[in-house]
């Protein structure tokens, strides 16, 4: 039962990494850019939900709201966070990344780091540096096997949300008109533009979708570990990028698989080896996998055309 509990916690944590990694892999797969500010968009989504839910509870719901009213208000706050983060993603792409599409990868990388620090310091000025206690979007736990196994509803919600998002993204990119345009831009932006596809709007939509997913991940992450501060998204963002590379960056199933595996590895390392060494073990596994399979678990090797 103890091992099963650790496994479920690892899958739940990995589901959060997978949702964040889906944003990374979509942006890289289509725009060929590494958006290292993606982790800080998670933090922005967390703050939007934090203040929106506090406002709803203090001004709209009253002292003893019903469970239905609380659930609906939380859902509205999450949707609001998705809209805010989606708009923020479009603004970041238009101001920081669009002028650098033909620039070298080093310029894009430095710009992404600069945007990340800008968002962190702006959040510190607006919301303060002190950590805030985030109220989980759901509470309670499921008890199985006579109380030997307890699974929080947050963990179950995280796993279900991750699976639903991955399936929805797979169907969206495979069957919708915009999804096919994204795949065409991923293959060859010049040829896609010649075929009548608006490359600028397609890339902007990609950033909007990835940032909206970051908002969902921020809510789930703060519900899993209920502390919110300006640096909340930094380390999870790095781990999610690791998950995207681990699974094969540019691949939606690869981001999902990489996130789940990294969450399980981290949970088992903390439980059976050392909480201090869990991050080191995590990145050591990544190094070993990339030495054996440089393109990631589900990535495909694409030779560079000269």
Short mmCIF file of C-alpha atoms in Angstrom, two decimals:
data_model
loop_
_atom_site.label_atom_id
_atom_site.label_comp_id
_atom_site.label_asym_id
_atom_site.label_seq_id
_atom_site.Cartn_x
_atom_site.Cartn_y
_atom_site.Cartn_z
CA UNK A 1 0.00 0.00 0.00
CA UNK A 2 2.86 2.37 0.77
CA UNK A 3 4.46 1.75 -2.63
CA UNK A 4 1.09 2.20 -4.34
CA UNK A 5 0.58 5.49 -2.52
CA UNK A 6 3.99 6.74 -3.68
CA UNK A 7 3.22 5.58 -7.22
CA UNK A 8 -0.08 7.47 -7.35
CA UNK A 9 1.56 10.60 -5.95
CA UNK A 10 4.28 10.27 -8.59
CA UNK A 11 1.71 9.93 -11.39
CA UNK A 12 -0.14 12.98 -10.04
CA UNK A 13 3.05 15.04 -9.87
CA UNK A 14 4.07 13.78 -13.29
CA UNK A 15 0.68 14.80 -14.67
CA UNK A 16 1.42 18.40 -13.66
CA UNK A 17 4.82 18.20 -15.37
CA UNK A 18 3.14 16.69 -18.44
CA UNK A 19 0.60 19.53 -18.74
CA UNK A 20 3.41 22.11 -18.53
CA UNK A 21 5.55 20.07 -20.94
CA UNK A 22 2.70 20.05 -23.48
CA UNK A 23 3.01 23.84 -23.66
CA UNK A 24 6.77 23.60 -24.19
CA UNK A 25 6.48 20.94 -26.85
CA UNK A 26 3.74 22.74 -28.80
CA UNK A 27 5.70 26.00 -28.98
CA UNK A 28 8.93 24.25 -29.92
CA UNK A 29 7.28 21.86 -32.36
CA UNK A 30 5.60 24.68 -34.31
CA UNK A 31 7.65 27.87 -33.75
CA UNK A 32 10.99 26.09 -33.10
CA UNK A 33 11.50 28.32 -30.02
CA UNK A 34 12.24 27.41 -26.42
CA UNK A 35 9.94 29.56 -24.29
CA UNK A 36 11.71 29.47 -20.93
CA UNK A 37 9.24 32.07 -19.60
CA UNK A 38 6.58 29.35 -19.73
CA UNK A 39 7.19 28.41 -16.09
CA UNK A 40 6.46 31.97 -14.97
CA UNK A 41 3.16 32.01 -16.84
CA UNK A 42 2.23 29.17 -14.46
CA UNK A 43 2.85 31.55 -11.55
CA UNK A 44 0.68 34.25 -13.16
CA UNK A 45 -2.17 31.76 -13.52
CA UNK A 46 -1.83 30.81 -9.87
CA UNK A 47 -2.06 34.44 -8.75
CA UNK A 48 -5.10 35.12 -10.96
CA UNK A 49 -6.98 32.17 -9.45
CA UNK A 50 -5.82 33.10 -5.92
CA UNK A 51 -7.14 36.66 -6.06
CA UNK A 52 -10.24 35.79 -8.11
CA UNK A 53 -11.34 33.06 -5.68
CA UNK A 54 -10.66 35.31 -2.66
CA UNK A 55 -12.78 38.06 -4.25
CA UNK A 56 -15.58 35.60 -5.03
CA UNK A 57 -15.61 34.22 -1.50
CA UNK A 58 -15.51 37.60 0.21
CA UNK A 59 -17.83 39.60 -2.05
CA UNK A 60 -20.07 37.25 -4.03
CA UNK A 61 -20.67 33.91 -2.33
CA UNK A 62 -21.33 34.97 1.25
CA UNK A 63 -20.51 33.14 4.46
CA UNK A 64 -22.00 29.70 3.76
CA UNK A 65 -22.01 29.04 0.02
CA UNK A 66 -23.31 25.77 -1.36
CA UNK A 67 -20.96 23.21 -2.83
CA UNK A 68 -22.39 23.89 -6.31
CA UNK A 69 -21.83 27.64 -6.01
CA UNK A 70 -18.26 27.14 -4.77
CA UNK A 71 -17.50 24.71 -7.58
CA UNK A 72 -18.93 26.99 -10.25
CA UNK A 73 -17.03 30.00 -8.91
CA UNK A 74 -13.78 28.01 -8.90
CA UNK A 75 -14.42 26.89 -12.48
CA UNK A 76 -15.05 30.48 -13.57
CA UNK A 77 -11.83 31.60 -11.84
CA UNK A 78 -9.83 28.87 -13.63
CA UNK A 79 -11.33 29.90 -16.99
CA UNK A 80 -10.46 33.52 -16.19
CA UNK A 81 -6.87 32.47 -15.47
CA UNK A 82 -6.72 30.59 -18.77
CA UNK A 83 -7.93 33.68 -20.65
CA UNK A 84 -5.46 35.98 -18.86
CA UNK A 85 -2.53 33.62 -19.42
CA UNK A 86 -3.55 33.03 -23.04
CA UNK A 87 -3.56 36.78 -23.72
CA UNK A 88 -0.26 37.11 -21.85
CA UNK A 89 1.25 34.37 -24.04
CA UNK A 90 0.15 36.18 -27.21
CA UNK A 91 1.62 39.48 -25.93
CA UNK A 92 4.92 37.81 -25.01
CA UNK A 93 5.13 36.21 -28.45
CA UNK A 94 4.34 39.47 -30.25
CA UNK A 95 6.75 41.66 -28.27
CA UNK A 96 9.63 39.32 -27.44
CA UNK A 97 9.72 36.40 -29.89
CA UNK A 98 8.15 37.55 -33.16
CA UNK A 99 11.02 39.98 -33.97
CA UNK A 100 13.51 37.14 -33.38
CA UNK A 101 12.07 34.44 -35.63
CA UNK A 102 14.97 34.69 -38.04
CA UNK A 103 17.55 35.34 -35.32
CA UNK A 104 19.89 32.74 -33.87
CA UNK A 105 18.82 30.38 -31.11
CA UNK A 106 21.12 32.12 -28.61
CA UNK A 107 19.27 35.44 -29.03
CA UNK A 108 15.93 33.70 -28.47
CA UNK A 109 17.27 31.90 -25.40
CA UNK A 110 18.58 35.13 -23.81
CA UNK A 111 15.29 36.90 -24.56
CA UNK A 112 13.30 34.07 -22.96
CA UNK A 113 15.41 34.26 -19.80
CA UNK A 114 14.90 38.03 -19.75
CA UNK A 115 11.11 37.65 -20.05
CA UNK A 116 11.19 35.08 -17.24
CA UNK A 117 12.99 37.45 -14.86
CA UNK A 118 10.72 40.32 -15.90
CA UNK A 119 7.60 38.31 -14.98
CA UNK A 120 9.09 37.23 -11.66
CA UNK A 121 10.06 40.76 -10.63
CA UNK A 122 6.77 42.22 -11.86
CA UNK A 123 4.90 39.66 -9.75
CA UNK A 124 7.05 40.55 -6.74
CA UNK A 125 6.21 44.25 -7.18
CA UNK A 126 2.50 43.63 -7.73
CA UNK A 127 1.78 40.82 -5.27
CA UNK A 128 4.65 41.03 -2.78
CA UNK A 129 7.47 38.63 -2.04
CA UNK A 130 5.79 36.85 0.88
CA UNK A 131 4.41 33.37 0.13
CA UNK A 132 0.63 33.03 0.05
CA UNK A 133 -1.42 30.07 1.21
CA UNK A 134 -3.29 28.74 -1.81
CA UNK A 135 -6.61 27.01 -1.13
CA UNK A 136 -6.85 23.78 -3.20
CA UNK A 137 -9.58 23.75 -5.82
CA UNK A 138 -10.90 20.48 -4.37
CA UNK A 139 -10.53 18.99 -0.91
CA UNK A 140 -10.96 15.60 0.68
CA UNK A 141 -9.59 12.18 -0.14
CA UNK A 142 -10.66 8.76 -1.34
CA UNK A 143 -10.14 5.91 1.14
CA UNK A 144 -9.59 2.39 -0.15
CA UNK A 145 -8.76 -1.03 1.33
CA UNK A 146 -10.15 -0.23 4.74
CA UNK A 147 -8.18 2.99 5.14
CA UNK A 148 -4.81 1.54 4.10
CA UNK A 149 -4.70 3.59 0.91
CA UNK A 150 -5.70 7.26 0.80
CA UNK A 151 -5.78 9.20 -2.47
CA UNK A 152 -6.48 12.92 -2.44
CA UNK A 153 -9.10 14.26 -4.81
CA UNK A 154 -6.50 16.78 -6.03
CA UNK A 155 -4.34 13.89 -7.24
CA UNK A 156 -7.27 12.24 -9.02
CA UNK A 157 -8.33 15.55 -10.60
CA UNK A 158 -4.76 16.18 -11.80
CA UNK A 159 -4.45 12.77 -13.46
CA UNK A 160 -7.86 13.03 -15.14
CA UNK A 161 -7.17 16.59 -16.33
CA UNK A 162 -3.83 15.55 -17.82
CA UNK A 163 -5.33 12.64 -19.77
CA UNK A 164 -8.24 14.76 -21.04
CA UNK A 165 -5.90 17.58 -22.14
CA UNK A 166 -3.55 15.21 -23.96
CA UNK A 167 -6.40 13.49 -25.81
CA UNK A 168 -8.00 16.84 -26.68
CA UNK A 169 -4.72 18.25 -27.99
CA UNK A 170 -4.06 15.13 -30.05
CA UNK A 171 -7.52 15.36 -31.64
CA UNK A 172 -7.17 19.13 -32.12
CA UNK A 173 -3.83 18.93 -33.93
CA UNK A 174 -4.92 15.93 -35.97
CA UNK A 175 -8.43 16.84 -37.10
CA UNK A 176 -9.15 20.57 -36.76
CA UNK A 177 -8.30 23.13 -39.44
CA UNK A 178 -6.13 25.16 -37.05
CA UNK A 179 -4.39 22.00 -35.85
CA UNK A 180 -3.52 21.02 -39.41
CA UNK A 181 -2.21 24.55 -39.99
CA UNK A 182 -0.01 24.15 -36.91
CA UNK A 183 1.38 20.89 -38.24
CA UNK A 184 2.04 22.48 -41.61
CA UNK A 185 3.93 25.37 -39.97
CA UNK A 186 5.90 22.83 -37.97
CA UNK A 187 7.01 21.07 -41.16
CA UNK A 188 7.85 24.15 -43.25
CA UNK A 189 6.70 27.69 -42.47
CA UNK A 190 7.60 29.00 -45.92
CA UNK A 191 5.65 26.33 -47.74
CA UNK A 192 2.72 26.74 -45.34
CA UNK A 193 2.60 30.47 -46.09
CA UNK A 194 2.64 29.79 -49.82
CA UNK A 195 -0.37 27.49 -49.35
CA UNK A 196 -2.37 30.35 -47.78
CA UNK A 197 -1.79 29.64 -44.08
CA UNK A 198 -1.40 32.69 -41.86
CA UNK A 199 1.82 31.75 -40.06
CA UNK A 200 1.69 34.69 -37.63
CA UNK A 201 -1.79 33.92 -36.35
CA UNK A 202 -0.98 30.20 -36.18
CA UNK A 203 2.07 30.79 -33.99
CA UNK A 204 0.11 33.26 -31.83
CA UNK A 205 -2.60 30.63 -31.33
CA UNK A 206 0.07 28.12 -30.35
CA UNK A 207 1.40 30.45 -27.66
CA UNK A 208 -2.16 31.15 -26.47
CA UNK A 209 -2.98 27.45 -26.11
CA UNK A 210 0.33 26.68 -24.38
CA UNK A 211 -0.14 29.58 -21.93
CA UNK A 212 -3.74 28.55 -21.19
CA UNK A 213 -2.44 25.07 -20.35
CA UNK A 214 0.12 26.73 -18.07
CA UNK A 215 -2.74 28.36 -16.15
CA UNK A 216 -4.37 24.95 -15.58
CA UNK A 217 -1.02 23.53 -14.49
CA UNK A 218 -0.52 26.46 -12.10
CA UNK A 219 -3.86 25.83 -10.39
CA UNK A 220 -3.20 22.09 -10.06
CA UNK A 221 0.39 22.62 -8.89
CA UNK A 222 -0.64 25.13 -6.21
CA UNK A 223 -3.41 22.76 -5.11
CA UNK A 224 -0.85 19.93 -4.88
CA UNK A 225 1.66 22.09 -2.98
CA UNK A 226 -0.41 25.00 -1.57
CA UNK A 227 2.24 27.75 -1.49
CA UNK A 228 2.25 30.58 -4.03
CA UNK A 229 5.11 33.05 -4.55
CA UNK A 230 6.77 34.88 -7.48
CA UNK A 231 9.25 32.05 -8.05
CA UNK A 232 6.63 29.28 -7.89
CA UNK A 233 6.92 28.31 -11.54
CA UNK A 234 10.71 28.35 -11.92
CA UNK A 235 11.70 24.83 -10.85
CA UNK A 236 8.53 23.10 -12.12
CA UNK A 237 9.11 24.85 -15.45
CA UNK A 238 12.65 23.49 -15.66
CA UNK A 239 11.48 20.00 -14.71
CA UNK A 240 8.67 20.15 -17.27
CA UNK A 241 11.14 21.20 -19.96
CA UNK A 242 13.24 18.23 -18.87
CA UNK A 243 10.13 16.04 -19.25
CA UNK A 244 9.53 17.40 -22.76
CA UNK A 245 13.13 16.62 -23.77
CA UNK A 246 12.96 13.26 -22.00
CA UNK A 247 9.87 12.19 -23.94
CA UNK A 248 10.93 13.80 -27.21
CA UNK A 249 10.32 17.51 -27.58
CA UNK A 250 7.83 18.30 -30.30
CA UNK A 251 5.81 15.16 -29.58
CA UNK A 252 2.54 15.45 -27.60
CA UNK A 253 2.56 11.78 -26.48
CA UNK A 254 6.27 12.19 -25.69
CA UNK A 255 5.57 15.16 -23.39
CA UNK A 256 2.88 13.14 -21.63
CA UNK A 257 5.09 10.07 -21.21
CA UNK A 258 8.11 12.13 -20.13
CA UNK A 259 6.11 14.03 -17.52
CA UNK A 260 4.58 10.89 -16.00
CA UNK A 261 7.92 9.07 -15.86
CA UNK A 262 9.74 12.02 -14.30
CA UNK A 263 7.02 12.42 -11.68
CA UNK A 264 7.28 8.73 -10.75
CA UNK A 265 11.09 8.88 -10.63
CA UNK A 266 11.00 11.98 -8.39
CA UNK A 267 8.41 10.49 -6.02
CA UNK A 268 10.27 7.19 -5.68
CA UNK A 269 13.62 8.93 -5.22
CA UNK A 270 12.19 11.08 -2.43
CA UNK A 271 10.56 8.09 -0.76
CA UNK A 272 13.32 5.49 -0.99
CA UNK A 273 16.61 7.34 -1.52
CA UNK A 274 16.76 10.97 -0.40
CA UNK A 275 14.61 14.08 -0.67
CA UNK A 276 17.77 16.18 -1.05
CA UNK A 277 19.09 14.08 -3.92
CA UNK A 278 15.82 13.62 -5.80
CA UNK A 279 16.48 16.46 -8.27
CA UNK A 280 20.01 15.19 -8.92
CA UNK A 281 18.66 11.69 -9.59
CA UNK A 282 16.02 13.16 -11.90
CA UNK A 283 18.52 14.98 -14.09
CA UNK A 284 20.97 12.06 -13.99
CA UNK A 285 18.27 9.82 -15.49
CA UNK A 286 17.69 12.43 -18.20
CA UNK A 287 21.41 12.48 -19.06
CA UNK A 288 21.54 8.69 -19.31
CA UNK A 289 18.44 8.55 -21.54
CA UNK A 290 19.76 11.29 -23.86
CA UNK A 291 23.11 9.52 -24.15
CA UNK A 292 21.31 6.38 -25.28
CA UNK A 293 18.57 8.06 -27.34
CA UNK A 294 19.38 11.73 -28.04
CA UNK A 295 15.98 12.48 -29.60
CA UNK A 296 14.08 11.36 -26.48
CA UNK A 297 11.88 8.35 -25.87
CA UNK A 298 9.28 9.12 -28.56
CA UNK A 299 11.19 11.74 -30.54
CA UNK A 300 12.29 11.22 -34.11
CA UNK A 301 15.72 12.00 -35.43
CA UNK A 302 15.50 14.60 -38.19
CA UNK A 303 18.72 15.18 -40.14
CA UNK A 304 19.63 18.78 -40.73
CA UNK A 305 19.34 19.88 -44.35
CA UNK A 306 22.33 21.74 -45.75
#
